[in-house]
Amino acid sequence: MVKIKDITGREVSVNVPVERVILGEGRQIYFTAALDTDHPFKRIVGWRDDFQKADLDGYNIYLKKFPEMGKIPTFGGMKDGTFDIEQAVTLKPDVIIMNIDAKSATEESGYIDKLSKVGIPLVYVDFREKAMENTDPSMRLIGKLFGKEKRAEEFVQFHDAQIKRVTDKLASVKDLKKPVVFMERAGGYSDDCCMSFGNENFGKMVDIAGGKNMADGIIPGTFGVVNPEQIIASNPDQVIVTGANWELYVPGGKWVGVGPGADKAVAEKKLADLMKRPAFTDIKAVKEGNVHAIWHQFYNNPYQFVAIQQMAKWLHPDLFKDLDPEATFKELHDRFLPVAYESGYFVSLKPRS
């Protein structure tokens, strides 16, 4: 039994290495896959059912290689109050790994105390709320839980070095001109316009990639909404829309289905259609073709460095003409992940020169 400090600073006693784990979110497989590359599901005895719905293409790639994952018991979420503690107890987990955004709901509902009484420790990690600050400590924490500290450190070193390829180059430029970027979160998922990011998550990635996040100062937290008039008035230089295959959430929706193996022609058409909304038709980004779509799930996993590289290439094409984000993502797959890389995570309306 060792004491581990989670991402919120809580001290938690856990028997390590853990052998039986409940994932508070199915998409946490993105980090277990980087540590338990030989078999990313070997410790997983239960998980939330969001992976298939939120990332259908990615889910199917993993399911094809690891069909047993389809039999893992699924849970409801702590945030929506559907987590079943009795079910959790029967699975005898050594630990439950929960995302930090579920913390207030977990505490208010008394889940922490209830789990403590039955001897199930819960730890928080974060790849979403303050992703750039908490990704490395979260990976190290999971490495300690899994007895994979060396592997976690290798991942952290790779992650940081890939971001440095962008930040070092930007730092070398005197009087860098930062384009104004509007990040639309899950464009086309609903008819509302428009969800975006404050100064964290994709908003922070814009900043690191050498841009100015349009919604910084409009949205006070990590996530929020801007209205069409604010987009028109800001007249952004670049628009980046996040998307994924959300057929199970919004069948036949207007969302842009980028992701592994995506049909880029279909994604480009849907992206172009989104730019016909009144908020976008006359802005500079659309007139000049500086409109892009990027895989939404970069917002909630430790692969953000790939997104940062791609965004830097879009925002400063001359500066980063030799940077190849697809090659970086392929290297991540080759070195750390159990499935092969499939292109399709990015599309752009910029005419190819």
Short mmCIF file of C-alpha atoms in Angstrom, two decimals:
data_model
loop_
_atom_site.label_atom_id
_atom_site.label_comp_id
_atom_site.label_asym_id
_atom_site.label_seq_id
_atom_site.Cartn_x
_atom_site.Cartn_y
_atom_site.Cartn_z
CA MET A 1 0.00 0.00 0.00
CA VAL A 2 1.47 3.38 -1.03
CA LYS A 3 0.18 6.92 -0.71
CA ILE A 4 -0.34 8.61 -4.06
CA LYS A 5 -1.16 12.28 -4.56
CA ASP A 6 -3.64 12.74 -7.37
CA ILE A 7 -4.00 15.72 -9.69
CA THR A 8 -6.18 17.59 -7.18
CA GLY A 9 -3.60 17.16 -4.38
CA ARG A 10 -5.64 14.49 -2.55
CA GLU A 11 -3.59 11.78 -0.84
CA VAL A 12 -4.93 8.34 -1.71
CA SER A 13 -3.72 4.96 -0.46
CA VAL A 14 -3.48 2.39 -3.24
CA ASN A 15 -1.98 -1.09 -3.60
CA VAL A 16 0.36 -0.83 -6.59
CA PRO A 17 0.73 -2.01 -9.21
CA VAL A 18 -3.02 -2.08 -9.67
CA GLU A 19 -4.41 -5.12 -11.46
CA ARG A 20 -8.11 -4.25 -11.60
CA VAL A 21 -9.11 -0.77 -12.77
CA ILE A 22 -12.41 1.00 -13.44
CA LEU A 23 -12.10 3.86 -15.92
CA GLY A 24 -14.41 6.78 -15.19
CA GLU A 25 -14.45 7.49 -18.91
CA GLY A 26 -14.01 5.05 -21.79
CA ARG A 27 -11.77 7.48 -23.64
CA GLN A 28 -9.22 7.06 -20.89
CA ILE A 29 -8.14 4.11 -23.02
CA TYR A 30 -6.06 6.71 -24.87
CA PHE A 31 -3.63 6.73 -21.93
CA THR A 32 -3.86 3.08 -20.88
CA ALA A 33 -2.98 2.17 -24.48
CA ALA A 34 0.21 4.23 -24.26
CA LEU A 35 1.34 2.42 -21.09
CA ASP A 36 -0.06 -1.12 -21.49
CA THR A 37 0.70 -1.20 -25.21
CA ASP A 38 0.79 -5.01 -25.41
CA HIS A 39 -2.74 -5.24 -24.03
CA PRO A 40 -4.44 -1.95 -23.13
CA PHE A 41 -7.48 -3.69 -21.60
CA LYS A 42 -5.75 -6.21 -19.36
CA ARG A 43 -6.43 -4.21 -16.17
CA ILE A 44 -9.80 -2.77 -17.18
CA VAL A 45 -12.70 -4.44 -15.35
CA GLY A 46 -15.26 -1.69 -16.01
CA TRP A 47 -15.55 1.62 -17.86
CA ARG A 48 -18.00 4.30 -18.86
CA ASP A 49 -19.73 3.75 -22.21
CA ASP A 50 -18.59 6.95 -23.98
CA PHE A 51 -15.71 5.63 -26.14
CA GLN A 52 -17.93 4.09 -28.82
CA LYS A 53 -20.31 7.06 -28.92
CA ALA A 54 -17.69 9.82 -28.86
CA ASP A 55 -15.08 8.21 -31.13
CA LEU A 56 -16.79 5.51 -33.19
CA ASP A 57 -13.92 5.16 -35.70
CA GLY A 58 -11.30 4.84 -32.98
CA TYR A 59 -13.50 2.43 -31.03
CA ASN A 60 -13.91 0.15 -34.05
CA ILE A 61 -10.15 0.08 -34.69
CA TYR A 62 -9.50 -1.05 -31.12
CA LEU A 63 -12.44 -3.48 -31.15
CA LYS A 64 -11.11 -5.18 -34.27
CA LYS A 65 -7.76 -5.85 -32.61
CA PHE A 66 -9.11 -6.47 -29.11
CA PRO A 67 -12.61 -7.98 -29.49
CA GLU A 68 -12.72 -8.79 -25.77
CA MET A 69 -13.13 -5.08 -25.04
CA GLY A 70 -16.73 -5.34 -26.21
CA LYS A 71 -17.47 -7.48 -23.12
CA ILE A 72 -16.12 -5.03 -20.52
CA PRO A 73 -18.96 -4.00 -18.15
CA THR A 74 -20.06 -0.41 -18.71
CA PHE A 75 -21.06 2.25 -16.17
CA GLY A 76 -23.12 5.39 -16.17
CA GLY A 77 -21.39 8.64 -15.31
CA MET A 78 -20.81 10.21 -11.93
CA LYS A 79 -21.64 13.62 -13.40
CA ASP A 80 -25.13 12.52 -14.39
CA GLY A 81 -25.64 10.48 -11.22
CA THR A 82 -25.92 7.10 -12.96
CA PHE A 83 -22.73 5.53 -11.60
CA ASP A 84 -23.59 2.26 -9.82
CA ILE A 85 -21.49 1.72 -6.71
CA GLU A 86 -22.90 -1.75 -6.04
CA GLN A 87 -21.83 -2.79 -9.54
CA ALA A 88 -18.38 -1.32 -8.88
CA VAL A 89 -18.02 -3.29 -5.64
CA THR A 90 -18.77 -6.60 -7.39
CA LEU A 91 -15.91 -5.94 -9.84
CA LYS A 92 -13.39 -5.61 -6.96
CA PRO A 93 -11.34 -2.76 -8.49
CA ASP A 94 -7.98 -1.75 -7.01
CA VAL A 95 -8.67 1.83 -8.11
CA ILE A 96 -11.13 4.01 -10.00
CA ILE A 97 -9.54 6.61 -12.30
CA MET A 98 -11.80 9.62 -12.74
CA ASN A 99 -11.48 12.79 -14.82
CA ILE A 100 -11.21 15.98 -12.79
CA ASP A 101 -14.33 17.49 -14.38
CA ALA A 102 -16.41 14.91 -12.48
CA LYS A 103 -14.96 16.00 -9.11
CA SER A 104 -17.72 18.32 -7.88
CA ALA A 105 -20.48 15.88 -8.88
CA THR A 106 -18.56 13.01 -7.26
CA GLU A 107 -18.23 14.91 -3.99
CA GLU A 108 -21.76 16.30 -3.92
CA SER A 109 -23.28 12.88 -4.45
CA GLY A 110 -21.15 11.37 -1.67
CA TYR A 111 -19.52 8.83 -4.01
CA ILE A 112 -16.06 9.36 -2.51
CA ASP A 113 -17.22 8.51 1.02
CA LYS A 114 -19.29 5.57 -0.16
CA LEU A 115 -16.35 4.15 -2.12
CA SER A 116 -13.98 4.76 0.78
CA LYS A 117 -16.24 2.77 3.10
CA VAL A 118 -15.98 -0.25 0.82
CA GLY A 119 -12.21 0.18 0.39
CA ILE A 120 -12.16 1.39 -3.22
CA PRO A 121 -9.72 4.28 -3.78
CA LEU A 122 -10.52 6.93 -6.41
CA VAL A 123 -7.92 9.15 -8.08
CA TYR A 124 -8.40 12.14 -10.37
CA VAL A 125 -6.46 12.80 -13.57
CA ASP A 126 -6.86 15.64 -16.05
CA PHE A 127 -6.37 15.87 -19.80
CA ARG A 128 -9.19 18.36 -20.39
CA GLU A 129 -9.70 21.19 -17.88
CA LYS A 130 -6.05 22.32 -17.69
CA ALA A 131 -4.61 19.88 -20.18
CA MET A 132 -1.26 21.56 -20.82
CA GLU A 133 -0.56 21.83 -17.10
CA ASN A 134 -1.86 18.44 -15.99
CA THR A 135 -1.06 15.97 -18.79
CA ASP A 136 2.49 15.19 -17.68
CA PRO A 137 1.66 14.75 -13.96
CA SER A 138 -1.42 12.70 -14.91
CA MET A 139 0.67 10.35 -17.06
CA ARG A 140 3.25 9.99 -14.28
CA LEU A 141 0.47 9.26 -11.79
CA ILE A 142 -0.99 6.53 -13.99
CA GLY A 143 2.51 5.19 -14.58
CA LYS A 144 2.92 4.82 -10.81
CA LEU A 145 -0.46 3.12 -10.46
CA PHE A 146 0.33 0.68 -13.27
CA GLY A 147 3.93 0.03 -12.25
CA LYS A 148 4.93 1.55 -15.58
CA GLU A 149 6.84 4.61 -14.37
CA LYS A 150 9.66 4.26 -16.90
CA ARG A 151 7.20 3.92 -19.77
CA ALA A 152 5.22 6.93 -18.55
CA GLU A 153 8.42 8.99 -18.39
CA GLU A 154 9.33 8.00 -21.96
CA PHE A 155 5.90 9.19 -23.07
CA VAL A 156 6.24 12.48 -21.18
CA GLN A 157 9.66 13.13 -22.74
CA PHE A 158 8.29 12.48 -26.23
CA HIS A 159 5.21 14.66 -25.56
CA ASP A 160 7.29 17.59 -24.32
CA ALA A 161 9.91 17.35 -27.06
CA GLN A 162 7.23 17.49 -29.76
CA ILE A 163 5.68 20.65 -28.27
CA LYS A 164 9.17 22.18 -28.01
CA ARG A 165 9.58 21.80 -31.78
CA VAL A 166 6.81 24.39 -32.09
CA THR A 167 7.58 26.69 -29.15
CA ASP A 168 11.32 26.92 -29.88
CA LYS A 169 10.68 27.92 -33.48
CA LEU A 170 8.08 30.53 -32.49
CA ALA A 171 10.38 31.94 -29.81
CA SER A 172 13.06 32.51 -32.44
CA VAL A 173 10.83 34.86 -34.44
CA LYS A 174 11.04 38.54 -33.61
CA ASP A 175 7.68 40.37 -33.56
CA LEU A 176 5.66 37.27 -34.38
CA LYS A 177 2.32 38.12 -35.98
CA LYS A 178 -0.36 36.04 -34.29
CA PRO A 179 -3.46 35.37 -36.39
CA VAL A 180 -6.83 35.56 -34.63
CA VAL A 181 -8.30 32.06 -34.48
CA PHE A 182 -11.89 31.06 -33.84
CA MET A 183 -12.04 27.53 -32.41
CA GLU A 184 -15.49 26.07 -32.85
CA ARG A 185 -16.13 23.19 -30.51
CA ALA A 186 -18.07 20.36 -32.18
CA GLY A 187 -19.37 22.48 -35.04
CA GLY A 188 -22.56 21.06 -36.55
CA TYR A 189 -23.20 18.78 -33.56
CA SER A 190 -26.25 20.94 -32.88
CA ASP A 191 -27.82 23.89 -34.68
CA ASP A 192 -26.56 26.31 -32.03
CA CYS A 193 -23.78 28.78 -32.81
CA CYS A 194 -21.28 28.51 -31.41
CA MET A 195 -19.52 26.50 -28.71
CA SER A 196 -15.88 27.39 -28.19
CA PHE A 197 -12.99 27.39 -25.71
CA GLY A 198 -11.70 29.98 -23.25
CA ASN A 199 -8.03 30.15 -22.31
CA GLU A 200 -7.66 26.40 -21.67
CA ASN A 201 -7.86 23.21 -23.74
CA PHE A 202 -7.96 23.99 -27.48
CA GLY A 203 -7.87 27.70 -26.58
CA LYS A 204 -4.50 27.17 -24.88
CA MET A 205 -3.30 25.06 -27.81
CA VAL A 206 -4.02 27.98 -30.17
CA ASP A 207 -1.83 30.17 -27.98
CA ILE A 208 1.01 27.62 -27.89
CA ALA A 209 0.75 27.21 -31.68
CA GLY A 210 1.33 30.94 -32.21
CA GLY A 211 -2.24 32.20 -32.55
CA LYS A 212 -4.62 34.45 -30.65
CA ASN A 213 -7.71 32.64 -29.40
CA MET A 214 -10.70 34.79 -30.37
CA ALA A 215 -12.83 33.59 -27.44
CA ASP A 216 -10.18 34.32 -24.81
CA GLY A 217 -11.72 37.16 -22.81
CA ILE A 218 -15.24 36.27 -23.98
CA ILE A 219 -15.41 32.84 -22.35
CA PRO A 220 -14.23 32.99 -18.72
CA GLY A 221 -13.62 29.26 -18.17
CA THR A 222 -12.47 26.31 -20.24
CA PHE A 223 -15.67 25.89 -22.25
CA GLY A 224 -18.43 28.27 -23.26
CA VAL A 225 -20.40 29.89 -26.06
CA VAL A 226 -19.90 32.90 -28.34
CA ASN A 227 -22.69 34.40 -30.40
CA PRO A 228 -22.63 34.95 -34.17
CA GLU A 229 -22.29 38.73 -33.77
CA GLN A 230 -19.05 38.27 -31.81
CA ILE A 231 -17.59 36.13 -34.60
CA ILE A 232 -18.58 38.67 -37.27
CA ALA A 233 -17.16 41.57 -35.22
CA SER A 234 -13.89 39.74 -34.48
CA ASN A 235 -13.45 38.78 -38.16
CA PRO A 236 -10.98 35.95 -37.38
CA ASP A 237 -8.05 35.14 -39.66
CA GLN A 238 -8.48 31.39 -39.15
CA VAL A 239 -11.33 29.05 -38.20
CA ILE A 240 -10.67 25.60 -36.74
CA VAL A 241 -13.66 23.32 -36.10
CA THR A 242 -13.40 20.23 -33.90
CA GLY A 243 -15.17 17.09 -35.07
CA ALA A 244 -15.38 13.30 -34.89
CA ASN A 245 -17.62 10.46 -36.02
CA TRP A 246 -20.70 11.15 -33.87
CA GLU A 247 -23.12 8.94 -35.78
CA LEU A 248 -24.25 7.29 -32.52
CA TYR A 249 -24.87 10.65 -30.85
CA VAL A 250 -26.36 12.64 -33.75
CA PRO A 251 -27.16 10.28 -36.66
CA GLY A 252 -26.66 11.97 -40.03
CA GLY A 253 -25.64 15.21 -38.30
CA LYS A 254 -23.79 18.19 -39.77
CA TRP A 255 -20.70 17.47 -37.62
CA VAL A 256 -17.35 17.02 -39.41
CA GLY A 257 -16.34 13.39 -39.09
CA VAL A 258 -12.56 13.64 -38.89
CA GLY A 259 -10.68 10.84 -37.14
CA PRO A 260 -8.79 7.65 -37.96
CA GLY A 261 -9.58 6.48 -41.48
CA ALA A 262 -12.09 9.29 -42.11
CA ASP A 263 -13.27 10.08 -45.63
CA LYS A 264 -11.58 13.44 -46.08
CA ALA A 265 -13.70 14.46 -49.08
CA VAL A 266 -16.89 14.03 -47.05
CA ALA A 267 -15.34 15.88 -44.10
CA GLU A 268 -14.27 18.78 -46.33
CA LYS A 269 -17.76 19.09 -47.81
CA LYS A 270 -19.38 19.15 -44.37
CA LEU A 271 -16.83 21.71 -43.19
CA ALA A 272 -17.56 23.90 -46.22
CA ASP A 273 -21.30 23.61 -45.53
CA LEU A 274 -20.78 24.82 -41.94
CA MET A 275 -19.14 27.96 -43.30
CA LYS A 276 -22.41 28.91 -45.04
CA ARG A 277 -23.95 29.85 -41.69
CA PRO A 278 -24.54 33.61 -41.25
CA ALA A 279 -21.76 34.01 -38.67
CA PHE A 280 -19.13 32.83 -41.14
CA THR A 281 -19.99 33.80 -44.73
CA ASP A 282 -18.24 37.19 -44.77
CA ILE A 283 -15.34 36.71 -42.37
CA LYS A 284 -11.73 36.87 -43.50
CA ALA A 285 -10.92 33.22 -42.68
CA VAL A 286 -13.64 31.90 -44.95
CA LYS A 287 -12.89 34.31 -47.81
CA GLU A 288 -9.22 33.28 -47.79
CA GLY A 289 -9.84 29.56 -47.29
CA ASN A 290 -8.18 29.43 -43.87
CA VAL A 291 -10.78 27.02 -42.49
CA HIS A 292 -9.81 23.69 -40.97
CA ALA A 293 -11.21 20.75 -39.01
CA ILE A 294 -9.36 18.78 -36.37
CA TRP A 295 -10.16 15.62 -34.39
CA HIS A 296 -12.21 16.66 -31.38
CA GLN A 297 -10.72 14.03 -29.06
CA PHE A 298 -7.37 15.84 -28.91
CA TYR A 299 -9.21 17.89 -26.27
CA ASN A 300 -9.29 14.97 -23.85
CA ASN A 301 -6.17 12.86 -24.23
CA PRO A 302 -2.39 13.08 -23.89
CA TYR A 303 -1.83 13.45 -27.64
CA GLN A 304 -2.38 17.25 -27.72
CA PHE A 305 1.14 17.82 -29.05
CA VAL A 306 -0.02 16.47 -32.43
CA ALA A 307 -2.84 19.03 -32.52
CA ILE A 308 -0.43 21.81 -31.56
CA GLN A 309 1.91 20.88 -34.41
CA GLN A 310 -0.94 20.79 -36.94
CA MET A 311 -2.35 24.10 -35.74
CA ALA A 312 1.09 25.73 -35.90
CA LYS A 313 1.41 24.52 -39.49
CA TRP A 314 -1.96 26.04 -40.38
CA LEU A 315 -1.29 29.34 -38.59
CA HIS A 316 2.33 29.77 -39.75
CA PRO A 317 2.73 27.66 -42.91
CA ASP A 318 6.03 29.25 -43.99
CA LEU A 319 7.58 28.86 -40.56
CA PHE A 320 6.56 25.20 -40.21
CA LYS A 321 6.73 23.98 -43.80
CA ASP A 322 9.13 21.19 -42.73
CA LEU A 323 7.02 20.05 -39.78
CA ASP A 324 4.95 16.91 -40.44
CA PRO A 325 2.28 16.38 -37.74
CA GLU A 326 1.07 13.19 -39.44
CA ALA A 327 4.58 11.73 -39.15
CA THR A 328 4.62 12.75 -35.47
CA PHE A 329 1.28 11.02 -34.88
CA LYS A 330 2.50 7.92 -36.74
CA GLU A 331 5.63 7.85 -34.57
CA LEU A 332 3.42 8.01 -31.48
CA HIS A 333 1.47 5.01 -32.76
CA ASP A 334 4.60 3.08 -33.71
CA ARG A 335 6.31 3.69 -30.36
CA PHE A 336 3.48 3.72 -27.86
CA LEU A 337 0.13 2.51 -29.22
CA PRO A 338 -1.12 -1.00 -30.07
CA VAL A 339 -2.98 -0.02 -33.25
CA ALA A 340 -1.60 1.24 -36.57
CA TYR A 341 -1.90 4.90 -37.54
CA GLU A 342 -4.65 5.76 -40.02
CA SER A 343 -4.79 9.21 -41.57
CA GLY A 344 -7.93 11.35 -41.42
CA TYR A 345 -7.57 13.50 -38.31
CA PHE A 346 -7.28 16.85 -40.15
CA VAL A 347 -8.85 18.51 -43.17
CA SER A 348 -8.55 22.00 -44.57
CA LEU A 349 -10.39 24.16 -47.10
CA LYS A 350 -7.17 26.00 -47.95
CA PRO A 351 -6.44 25.44 -51.65
CA ARG A 352 -3.41 23.21 -52.01
CA SER A 353 -0.56 25.02 -53.69
#
